[in-house]
Coordinates of C-alpha atoms and ligand atoms in Angstrom, one line a residue:
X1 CA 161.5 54.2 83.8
X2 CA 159.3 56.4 81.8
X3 CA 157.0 54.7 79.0
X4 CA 158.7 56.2 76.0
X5 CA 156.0 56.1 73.8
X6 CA 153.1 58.9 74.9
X7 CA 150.6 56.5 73.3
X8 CA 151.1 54.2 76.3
X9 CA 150.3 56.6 79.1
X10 CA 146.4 56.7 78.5
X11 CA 145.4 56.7 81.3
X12 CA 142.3 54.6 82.9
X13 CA 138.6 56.2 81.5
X14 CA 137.9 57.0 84.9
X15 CA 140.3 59.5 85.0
X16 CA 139.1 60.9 82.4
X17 CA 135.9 61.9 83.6
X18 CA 134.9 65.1 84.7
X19 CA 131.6 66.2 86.2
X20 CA 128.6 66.9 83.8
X21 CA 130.6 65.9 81.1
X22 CA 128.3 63.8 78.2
X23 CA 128.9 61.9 75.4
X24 CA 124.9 62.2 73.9
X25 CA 122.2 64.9 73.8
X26 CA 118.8 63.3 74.6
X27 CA 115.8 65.7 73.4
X28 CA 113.4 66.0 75.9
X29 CA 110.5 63.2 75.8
X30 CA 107.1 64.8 74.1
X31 CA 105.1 61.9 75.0
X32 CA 105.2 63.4 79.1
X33 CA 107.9 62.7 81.3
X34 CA 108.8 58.7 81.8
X35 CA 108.1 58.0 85.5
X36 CA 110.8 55.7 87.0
X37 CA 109.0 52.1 88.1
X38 CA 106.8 52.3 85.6
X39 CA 108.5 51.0 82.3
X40 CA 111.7 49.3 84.1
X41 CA 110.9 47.7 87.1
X42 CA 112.4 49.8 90.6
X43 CA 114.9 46.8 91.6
X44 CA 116.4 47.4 88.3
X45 CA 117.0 51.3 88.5
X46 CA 120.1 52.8 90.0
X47 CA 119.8 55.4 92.1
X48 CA 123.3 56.5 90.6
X49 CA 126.5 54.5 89.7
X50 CA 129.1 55.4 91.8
X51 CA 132.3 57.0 89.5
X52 CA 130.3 56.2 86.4
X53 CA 133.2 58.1 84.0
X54 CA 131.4 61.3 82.6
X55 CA 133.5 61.9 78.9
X56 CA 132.4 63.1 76.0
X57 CA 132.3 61.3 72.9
X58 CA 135.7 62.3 71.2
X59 CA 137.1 61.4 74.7
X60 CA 135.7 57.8 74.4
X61 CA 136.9 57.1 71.0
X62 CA 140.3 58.1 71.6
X63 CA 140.3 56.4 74.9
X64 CA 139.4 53.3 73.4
X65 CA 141.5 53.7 69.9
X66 CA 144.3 54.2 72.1
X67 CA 143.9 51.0 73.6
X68 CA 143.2 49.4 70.8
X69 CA 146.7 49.9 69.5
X70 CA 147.9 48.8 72.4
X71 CA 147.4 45.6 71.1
X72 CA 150.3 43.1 68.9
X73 CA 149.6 41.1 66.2
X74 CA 151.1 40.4 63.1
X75 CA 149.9 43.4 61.8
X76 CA 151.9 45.4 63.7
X77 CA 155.1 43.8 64.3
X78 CA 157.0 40.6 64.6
X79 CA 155.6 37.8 66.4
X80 CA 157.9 35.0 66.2
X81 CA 155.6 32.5 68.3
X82 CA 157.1 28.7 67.8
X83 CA 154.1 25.8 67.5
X84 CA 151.9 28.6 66.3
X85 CA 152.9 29.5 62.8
X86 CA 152.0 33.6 63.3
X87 CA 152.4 34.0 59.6
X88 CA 150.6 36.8 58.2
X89 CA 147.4 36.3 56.3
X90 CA 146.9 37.8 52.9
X91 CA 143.7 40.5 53.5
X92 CA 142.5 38.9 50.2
X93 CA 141.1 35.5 52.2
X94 CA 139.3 38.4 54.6
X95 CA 137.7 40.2 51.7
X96 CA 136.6 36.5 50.2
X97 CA 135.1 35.5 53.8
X98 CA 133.1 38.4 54.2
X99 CA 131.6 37.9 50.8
X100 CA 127.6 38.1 51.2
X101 CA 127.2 34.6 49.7
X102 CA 129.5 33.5 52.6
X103 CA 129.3 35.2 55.2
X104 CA 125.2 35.4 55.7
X105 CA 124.3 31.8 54.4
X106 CA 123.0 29.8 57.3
X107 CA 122.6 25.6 58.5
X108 CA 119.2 26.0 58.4
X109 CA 119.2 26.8 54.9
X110 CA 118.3 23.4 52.4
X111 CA 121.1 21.9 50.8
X112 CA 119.7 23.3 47.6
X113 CA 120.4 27.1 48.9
X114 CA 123.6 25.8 49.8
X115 CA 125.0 24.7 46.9
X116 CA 128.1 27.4 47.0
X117 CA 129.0 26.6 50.2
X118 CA 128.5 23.1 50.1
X119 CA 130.8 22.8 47.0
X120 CA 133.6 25.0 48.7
X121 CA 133.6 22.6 51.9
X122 CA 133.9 19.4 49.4
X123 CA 136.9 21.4 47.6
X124 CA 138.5 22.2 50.5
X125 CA 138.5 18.5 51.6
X126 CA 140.1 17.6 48.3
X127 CA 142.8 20.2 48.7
X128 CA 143.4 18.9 52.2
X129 CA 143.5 15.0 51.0
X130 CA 145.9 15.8 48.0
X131 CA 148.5 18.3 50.0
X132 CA 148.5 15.1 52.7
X133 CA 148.1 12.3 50.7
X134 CA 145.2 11.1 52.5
X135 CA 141.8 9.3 51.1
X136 CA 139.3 11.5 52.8
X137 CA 138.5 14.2 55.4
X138 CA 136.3 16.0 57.7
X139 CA 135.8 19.8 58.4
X140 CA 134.2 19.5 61.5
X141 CA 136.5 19.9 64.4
X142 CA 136.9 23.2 65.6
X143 CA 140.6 23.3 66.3
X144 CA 143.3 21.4 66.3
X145 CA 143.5 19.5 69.5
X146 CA 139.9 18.8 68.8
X147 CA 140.8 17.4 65.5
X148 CA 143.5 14.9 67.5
X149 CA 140.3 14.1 69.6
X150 CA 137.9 13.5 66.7
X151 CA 140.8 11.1 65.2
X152 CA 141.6 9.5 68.2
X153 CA 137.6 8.6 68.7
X154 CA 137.8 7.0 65.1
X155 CA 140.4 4.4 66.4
X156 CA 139.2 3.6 69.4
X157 CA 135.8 3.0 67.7
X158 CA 137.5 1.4 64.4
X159 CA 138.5 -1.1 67.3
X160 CA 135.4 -1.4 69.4
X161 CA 133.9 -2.7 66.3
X162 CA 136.0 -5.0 65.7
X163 CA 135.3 -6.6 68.8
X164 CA 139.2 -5.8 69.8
X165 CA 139.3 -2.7 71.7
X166 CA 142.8 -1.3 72.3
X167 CA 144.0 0.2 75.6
X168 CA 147.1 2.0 74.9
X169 CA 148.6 4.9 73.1
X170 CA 152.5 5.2 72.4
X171 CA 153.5 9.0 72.1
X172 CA 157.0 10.1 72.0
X173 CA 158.2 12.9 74.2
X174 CA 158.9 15.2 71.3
X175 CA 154.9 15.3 70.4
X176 CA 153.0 18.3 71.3
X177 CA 151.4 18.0 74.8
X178 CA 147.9 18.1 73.7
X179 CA 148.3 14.7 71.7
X180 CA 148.9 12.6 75.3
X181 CA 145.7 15.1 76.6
X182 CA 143.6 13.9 73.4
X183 CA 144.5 10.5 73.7
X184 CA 143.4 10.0 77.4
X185 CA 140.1 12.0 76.8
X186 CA 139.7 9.3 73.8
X187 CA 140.4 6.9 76.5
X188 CA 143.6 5.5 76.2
X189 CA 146.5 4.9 78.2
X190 CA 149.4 6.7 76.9
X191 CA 152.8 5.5 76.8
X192 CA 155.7 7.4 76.8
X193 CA 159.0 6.8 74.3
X194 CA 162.1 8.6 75.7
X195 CA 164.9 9.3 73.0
X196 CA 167.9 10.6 75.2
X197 CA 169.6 13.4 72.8
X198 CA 168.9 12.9 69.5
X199 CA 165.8 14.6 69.1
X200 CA 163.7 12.0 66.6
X201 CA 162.3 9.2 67.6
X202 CA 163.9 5.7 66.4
X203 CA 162.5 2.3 65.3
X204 CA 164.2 0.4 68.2
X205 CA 162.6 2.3 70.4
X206 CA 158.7 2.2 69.1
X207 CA 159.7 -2.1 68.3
X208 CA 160.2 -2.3 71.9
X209 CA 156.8 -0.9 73.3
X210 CA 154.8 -2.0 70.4
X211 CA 152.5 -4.9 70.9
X212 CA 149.2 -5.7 69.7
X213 CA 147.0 -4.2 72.9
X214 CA 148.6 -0.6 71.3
X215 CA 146.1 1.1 69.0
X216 CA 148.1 3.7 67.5
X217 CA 151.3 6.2 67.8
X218 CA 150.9 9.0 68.0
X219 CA 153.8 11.6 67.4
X220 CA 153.6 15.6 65.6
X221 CA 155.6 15.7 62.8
X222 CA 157.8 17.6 62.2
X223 CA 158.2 17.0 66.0
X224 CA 158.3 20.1 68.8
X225 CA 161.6 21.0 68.7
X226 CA 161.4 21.8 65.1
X227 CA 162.8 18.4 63.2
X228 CA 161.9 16.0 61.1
X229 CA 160.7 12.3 62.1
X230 CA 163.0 10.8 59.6
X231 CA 162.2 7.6 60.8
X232 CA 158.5 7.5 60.3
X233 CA 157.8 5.2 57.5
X234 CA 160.1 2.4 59.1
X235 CA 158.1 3.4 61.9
X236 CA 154.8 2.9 60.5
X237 CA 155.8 -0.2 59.2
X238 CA 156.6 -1.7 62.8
X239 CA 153.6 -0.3 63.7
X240 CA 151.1 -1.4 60.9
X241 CA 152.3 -5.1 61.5
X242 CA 150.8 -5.2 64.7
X243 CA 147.6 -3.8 63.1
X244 CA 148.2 -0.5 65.1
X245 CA 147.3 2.9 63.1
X246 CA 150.1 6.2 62.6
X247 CA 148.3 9.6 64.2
X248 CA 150.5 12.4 63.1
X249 CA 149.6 15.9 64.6
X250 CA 149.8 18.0 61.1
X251 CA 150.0 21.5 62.8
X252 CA 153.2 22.0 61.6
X253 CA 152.3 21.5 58.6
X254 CA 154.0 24.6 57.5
X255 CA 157.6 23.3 57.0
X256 CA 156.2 20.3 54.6
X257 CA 153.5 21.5 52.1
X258 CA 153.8 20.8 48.6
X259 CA 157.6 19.2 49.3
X260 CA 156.3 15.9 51.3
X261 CA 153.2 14.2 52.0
X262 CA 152.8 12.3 55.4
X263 CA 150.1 9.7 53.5
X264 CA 152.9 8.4 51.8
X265 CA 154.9 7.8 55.0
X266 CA 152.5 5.3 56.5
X267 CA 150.3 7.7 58.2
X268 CA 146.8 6.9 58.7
X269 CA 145.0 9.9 60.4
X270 CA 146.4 13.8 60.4
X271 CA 144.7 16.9 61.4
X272 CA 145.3 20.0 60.2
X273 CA 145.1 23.3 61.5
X274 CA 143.8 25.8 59.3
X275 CA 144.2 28.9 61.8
X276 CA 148.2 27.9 61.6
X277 CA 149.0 26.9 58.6
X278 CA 146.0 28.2 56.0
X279 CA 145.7 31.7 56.8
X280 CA 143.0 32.4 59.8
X281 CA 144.6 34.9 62.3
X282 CA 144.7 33.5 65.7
X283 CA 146.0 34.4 68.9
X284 CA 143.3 36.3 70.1
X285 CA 141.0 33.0 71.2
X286 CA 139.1 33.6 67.9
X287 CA 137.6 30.7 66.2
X288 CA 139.9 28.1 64.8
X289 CA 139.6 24.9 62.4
X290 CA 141.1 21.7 63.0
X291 CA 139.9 19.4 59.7
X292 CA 141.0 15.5 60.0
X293 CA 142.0 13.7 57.1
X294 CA 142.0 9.6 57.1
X295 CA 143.1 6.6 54.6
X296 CA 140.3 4.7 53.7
X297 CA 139.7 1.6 56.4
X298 CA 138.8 4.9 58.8
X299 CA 136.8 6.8 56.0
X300 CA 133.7 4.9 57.6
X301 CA 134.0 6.1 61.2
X302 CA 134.6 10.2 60.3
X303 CA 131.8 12.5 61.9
X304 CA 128.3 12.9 60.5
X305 CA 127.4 14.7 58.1
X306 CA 129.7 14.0 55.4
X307 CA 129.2 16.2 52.0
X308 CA 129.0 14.2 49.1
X309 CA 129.2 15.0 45.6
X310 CA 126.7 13.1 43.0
X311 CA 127.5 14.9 39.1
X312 CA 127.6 18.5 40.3
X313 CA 125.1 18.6 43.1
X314 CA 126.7 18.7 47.0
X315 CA 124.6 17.6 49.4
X316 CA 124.8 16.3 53.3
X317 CA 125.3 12.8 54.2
X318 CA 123.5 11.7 57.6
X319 CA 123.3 7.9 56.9
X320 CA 126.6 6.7 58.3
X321 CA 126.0 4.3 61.1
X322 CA 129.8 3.8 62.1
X323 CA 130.3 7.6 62.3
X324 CA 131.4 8.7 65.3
X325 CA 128.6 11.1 65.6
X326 CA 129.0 14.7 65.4
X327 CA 131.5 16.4 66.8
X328 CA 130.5 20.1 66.7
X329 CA 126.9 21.8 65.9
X330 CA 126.4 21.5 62.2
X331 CA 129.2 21.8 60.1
X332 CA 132.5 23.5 61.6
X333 CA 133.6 27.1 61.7
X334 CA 132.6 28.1 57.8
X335 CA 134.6 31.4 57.7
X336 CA 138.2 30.0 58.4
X337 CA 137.2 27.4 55.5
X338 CA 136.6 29.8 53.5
X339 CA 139.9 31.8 54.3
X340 CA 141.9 28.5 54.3
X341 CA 139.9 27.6 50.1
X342 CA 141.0 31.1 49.4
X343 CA 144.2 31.0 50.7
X344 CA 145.3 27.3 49.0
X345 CA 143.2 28.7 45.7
X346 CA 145.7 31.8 45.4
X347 CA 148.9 29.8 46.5
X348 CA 148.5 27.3 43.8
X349 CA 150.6 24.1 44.4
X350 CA 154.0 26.2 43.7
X351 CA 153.0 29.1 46.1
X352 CA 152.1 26.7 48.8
X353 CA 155.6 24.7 48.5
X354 CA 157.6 28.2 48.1
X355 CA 156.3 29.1 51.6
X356 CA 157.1 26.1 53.4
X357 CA 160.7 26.1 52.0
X358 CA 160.9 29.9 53.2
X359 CA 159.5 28.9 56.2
X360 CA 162.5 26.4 56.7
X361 CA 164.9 28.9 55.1
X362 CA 164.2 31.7 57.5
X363 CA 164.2 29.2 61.1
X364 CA 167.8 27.9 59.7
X365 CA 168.5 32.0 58.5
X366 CA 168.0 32.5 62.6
X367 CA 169.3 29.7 64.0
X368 CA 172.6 29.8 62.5
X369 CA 173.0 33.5 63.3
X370 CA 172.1 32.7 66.8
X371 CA 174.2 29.9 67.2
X372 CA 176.9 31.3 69.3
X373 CA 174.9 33.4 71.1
X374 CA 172.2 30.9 72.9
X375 CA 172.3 27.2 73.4
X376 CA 171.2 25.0 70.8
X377 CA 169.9 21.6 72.4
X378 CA 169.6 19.8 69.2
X379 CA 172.2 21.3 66.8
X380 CA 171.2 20.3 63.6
X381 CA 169.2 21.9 60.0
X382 CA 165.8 22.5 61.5
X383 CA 162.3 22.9 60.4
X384 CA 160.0 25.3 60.4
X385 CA 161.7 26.5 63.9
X386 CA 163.9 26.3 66.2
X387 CA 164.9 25.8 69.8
X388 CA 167.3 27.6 72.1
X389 CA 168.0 27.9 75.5
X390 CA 168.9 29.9 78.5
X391 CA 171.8 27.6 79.2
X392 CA 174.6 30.7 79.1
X393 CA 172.7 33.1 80.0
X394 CA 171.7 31.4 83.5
X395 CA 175.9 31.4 84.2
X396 CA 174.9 35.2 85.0
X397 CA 171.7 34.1 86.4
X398 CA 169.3 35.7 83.3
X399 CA 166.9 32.9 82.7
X400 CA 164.4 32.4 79.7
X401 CA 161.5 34.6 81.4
X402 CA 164.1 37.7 81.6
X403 CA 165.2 37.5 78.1
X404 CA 161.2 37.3 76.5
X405 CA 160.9 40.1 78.9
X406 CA 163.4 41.7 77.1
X407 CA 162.7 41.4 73.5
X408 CA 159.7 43.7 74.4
X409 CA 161.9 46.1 74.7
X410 CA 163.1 46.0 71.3
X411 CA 159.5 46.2 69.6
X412 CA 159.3 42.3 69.6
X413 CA 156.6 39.5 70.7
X414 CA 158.7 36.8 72.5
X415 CA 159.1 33.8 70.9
X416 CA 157.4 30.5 72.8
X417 CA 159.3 29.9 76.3
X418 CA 159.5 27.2 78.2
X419 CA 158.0 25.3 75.4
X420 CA 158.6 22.4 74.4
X421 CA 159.2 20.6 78.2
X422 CA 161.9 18.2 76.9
X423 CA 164.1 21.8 76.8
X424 CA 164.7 23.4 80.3
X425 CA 164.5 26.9 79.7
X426 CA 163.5 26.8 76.2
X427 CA 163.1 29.4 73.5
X428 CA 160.9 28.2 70.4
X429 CA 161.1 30.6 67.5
X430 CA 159.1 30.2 64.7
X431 CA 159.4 33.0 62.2
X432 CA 157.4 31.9 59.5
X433 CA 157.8 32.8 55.8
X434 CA 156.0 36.2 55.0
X435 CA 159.3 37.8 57.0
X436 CA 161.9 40.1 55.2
X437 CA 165.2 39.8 55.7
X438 CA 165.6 42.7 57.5
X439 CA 163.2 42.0 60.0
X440 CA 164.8 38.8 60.7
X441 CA 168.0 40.8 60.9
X442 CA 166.7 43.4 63.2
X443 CA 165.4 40.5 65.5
X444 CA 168.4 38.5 65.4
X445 CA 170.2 41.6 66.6
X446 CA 168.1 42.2 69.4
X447 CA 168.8 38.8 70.4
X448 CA 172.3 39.2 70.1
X449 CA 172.7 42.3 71.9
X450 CA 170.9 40.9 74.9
X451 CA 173.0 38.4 74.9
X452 CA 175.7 40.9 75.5
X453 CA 173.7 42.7 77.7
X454 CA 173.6 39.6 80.0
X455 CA 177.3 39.6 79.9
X456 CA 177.7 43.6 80.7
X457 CA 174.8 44.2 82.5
X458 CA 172.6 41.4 83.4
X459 CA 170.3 43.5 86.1
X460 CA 169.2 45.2 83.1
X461 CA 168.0 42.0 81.2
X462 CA 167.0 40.8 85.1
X463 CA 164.2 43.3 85.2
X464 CA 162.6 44.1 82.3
X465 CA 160.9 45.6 80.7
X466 CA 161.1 49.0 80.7
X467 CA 159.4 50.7 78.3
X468 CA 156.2 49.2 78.7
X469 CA 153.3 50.4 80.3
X470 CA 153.3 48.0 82.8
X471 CA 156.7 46.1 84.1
X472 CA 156.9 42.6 85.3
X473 CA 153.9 40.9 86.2
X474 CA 153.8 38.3 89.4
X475 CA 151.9 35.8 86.9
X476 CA 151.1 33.2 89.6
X477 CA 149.4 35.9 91.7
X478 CA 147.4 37.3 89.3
X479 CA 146.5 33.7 88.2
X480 CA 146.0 32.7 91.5
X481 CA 144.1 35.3 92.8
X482 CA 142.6 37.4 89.6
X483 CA 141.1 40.7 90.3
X484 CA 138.8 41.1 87.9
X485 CA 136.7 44.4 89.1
X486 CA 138.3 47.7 89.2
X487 CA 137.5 49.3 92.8
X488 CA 139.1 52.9 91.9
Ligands
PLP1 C1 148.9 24.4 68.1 C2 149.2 23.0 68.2 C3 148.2 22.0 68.6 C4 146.9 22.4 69.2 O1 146.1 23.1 68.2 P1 144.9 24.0 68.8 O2 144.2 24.5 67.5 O3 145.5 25.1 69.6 O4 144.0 23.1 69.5 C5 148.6 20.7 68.6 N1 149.8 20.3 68.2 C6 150.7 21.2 67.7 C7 152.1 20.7 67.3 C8 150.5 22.5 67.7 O5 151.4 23.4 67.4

């Protein structure tokens, strides 16, 4: 089928080109002509590049505007990601990280020059330590699987120290996969707590692995399929008597600020990410933040340098012999800080509990509307999101992949698939709080009618898209065997 939308058949720059055709104007040289070989070396001159395009320059900037809208983001549409929090971010916390005194101060500057910088990155700790409830905190890791790792390190070294080192690791199934992948890179041995259907994780069932060879457990909370770990401060308890330590992956974060605090739940160690939850775009593989925050007994063992405050001077700490060391060159990724100070500055403590409850609102807002329509594993009031599944559809052999195929069709960015693993065939939608209603309506109607679409029609559903440029991709091949140069 025909792309519907003229924007999407630009066509490759190559195409483009037409003999003689030229972008610049070059006047001729008045110091003599320049003699090839003489100022770049022969090897490195080409005779001629073979179907080098030949465009002008209004040919090249539409070219490549075209293709930049070819892009999604949030900027342009819906992009109801679950486990990623694609909220939108207020173009305020842009304009404040692009601010002169921010965005050209450099390490190498002294402390003294850095004294605005320096007293955001102590602030921003604070804000993260009070919103969790934890004692203190470190900006350092770059994202937030790094952040698990840098948290992780702290334990296992905590325990070196002691002279006790701990082997194992107890993660439930609902955590989020890279806590299992940051634990064994820390050098543990994970070990896995099943809970058969109900979706949380239970005290019996963290007793009966517990013993005093376990360092910590580690679970995300809320969990990956969008609830709450109810449990967790009986939990902790169990856990704490066998001097183990409470990790909680904080990246969903979202459903929780400003209404709960996971320090006062028995947790000893959180990360945070700030390109989820506090306002830094992501999805593009830009740079992301991943700050840890710890109670006190770990304060000691959080990467060097740590910013101290003495009266109103900031200034770096390098004198910490049970740090862990550093964990990233100098300090972290100073732009999304910025952005994530901003962000928590303007949202004030009411503005940052508002969103998470409209965060929560909106997932329950979908998943009840959807109820009927998909399969709902875990049928309960939800988080921040919520997880479907193919179950009905695959009766008329449409599966997840064909129904995120879909959505594209209707203007939409799928929602996560196949995501989290405990869910065959799962759908994870996260639709974050900066959505109208009538977005969330128009989505919850494409939904719906390709539900019935899978009913009436499901060949339709079975190969889309169809409006896209391109249709359906064989992923493994193109992962497999990636062509990556364009032979005309
Ligand atoms: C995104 C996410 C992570 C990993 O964070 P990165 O910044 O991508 O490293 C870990 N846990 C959960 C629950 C997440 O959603």
């Amino acid at each position: 089928m025909k792309p519907q939308n003229p924007q999407l058949d630009e066509p490759l720059i190559f195409k483009k080109s037409s003999k003689m055709r030229n972008g610049i104007s070059i006047l001729k040289s008045d110091v003599g002509d320049v003699i090839p070989g003489n100022t770049i070396p022969k090897e490195l001159l080409r005779e001629d590049i073979k179907d080098f395009p030949e465009v002008s320059e209004i040919d090249v900037v539409r070219h490549f505007t075209r293709l930049s809208q070819w892009n999604f983001g949030v900027d342009t549409g819906f992009y109801p990601l679950g486990s990623c929090t694609m909220k939108y971010n207020p173009k305020i916390n842009e304009d404040i990280a692009r601010l002169a005194g921010f965005s050209k101060v450099h390490p190498y500057q002294s402390d003294e020059l850095n004294q605005g910088a320096l007293q955001l990155m102590c602030e921003l700790e604070e804000f993260l330590c009070e919103i969790s409830g934890m004692d203190a905190a470190t900006l350092q890791p770059a994202a937030g699987a790094h952040g698990e790792l840098c948290g992780m390190l702290m334990i296992a070294k905590y325990f070196k120290e002691k002279d006790k080192p701990r082997k194992k690791v107890i993660i439930p199934d609902t955590a989020h996969g890279t806590n299992p992948a940051s634990s064994n890179l820390a050098g543990f041995t994970v070990v896995s707590v099943k809970e058969e259907n109900v979706g949380v994780i239970t005290p019996e069932a963290v007793a009966s692995v517990m013993d005093e060879d376990t360092a910590a457990l580690m679970l995300t909370n809320p969990n990956t399929i969008g609830l709450f770990e109810k449990h967790i401060k009986e939990i902790a308890e169990i856990v704490h008597k066998k001097g183990g330590f409470i990790y909680c992956d904080g990246a969903n974060l979202n459903a929780i600020m400003g209404i709960a605090k996971l320090g006062d739940m028995g947790v000893d160690v959180i990360q945070f990410n700030l390109h989820k939850t506090f306002s830094t775009p992501h999805g593009g593989g830009g740079p992301g933040s991943g700050p840890v925050g710890v109670k006190k007994l770990l304060e000691p063992y959080l990467p060097k340098p740590r910013i101290i405050k003495k009266g109103k001077r900031f200034s770096l700490d390098y004198n910490r012999p049970k740090s862990i060391g550093r964990l990233k060159a100098f300090y972290g990724n100073f732009a999304i800080m910025a952005r994530a100070y901003s962000y928590i500055r303007a949202m004030g403590h009411d503005g940052l509990k508002k969103a998470s409850e409209m965060a929560v609102l909106n997932a329950n807002y979908i998943r009840e509307k959807l109820k009927g329509h998909y399969y709902l594993p875990y049928n309960q009031t939800c988080m921040h999101e919520s997880v479907f599944s193919d179950k009905f559809q695959s009766e008329k052999d449409v599966h997840t992949i064909d129904i995120a195929k879909r959505l594209m069709d209707y203007g939409f960015h799928p929602p996560t698939i196949y995501f989290p693993l405990i869910v065959s065939g799962a759908i994870m939608i996260e639709p974050t709080e900066t959505e109208t209603k009538e977005t969330l309506d128009s989505f919850i109607n494409a939904m719906i009618s390709i539900a019935q679409g899978t009913k009436d029609n499901p060949d339709i559903v079975k190969n889309a898209p169809h409006t896209t440029q391109i249709g359906r991709l064989d992923e493994t091949r193109a992962a497999r065997n990636p062509i990556l140069r364009w032979k005309g």
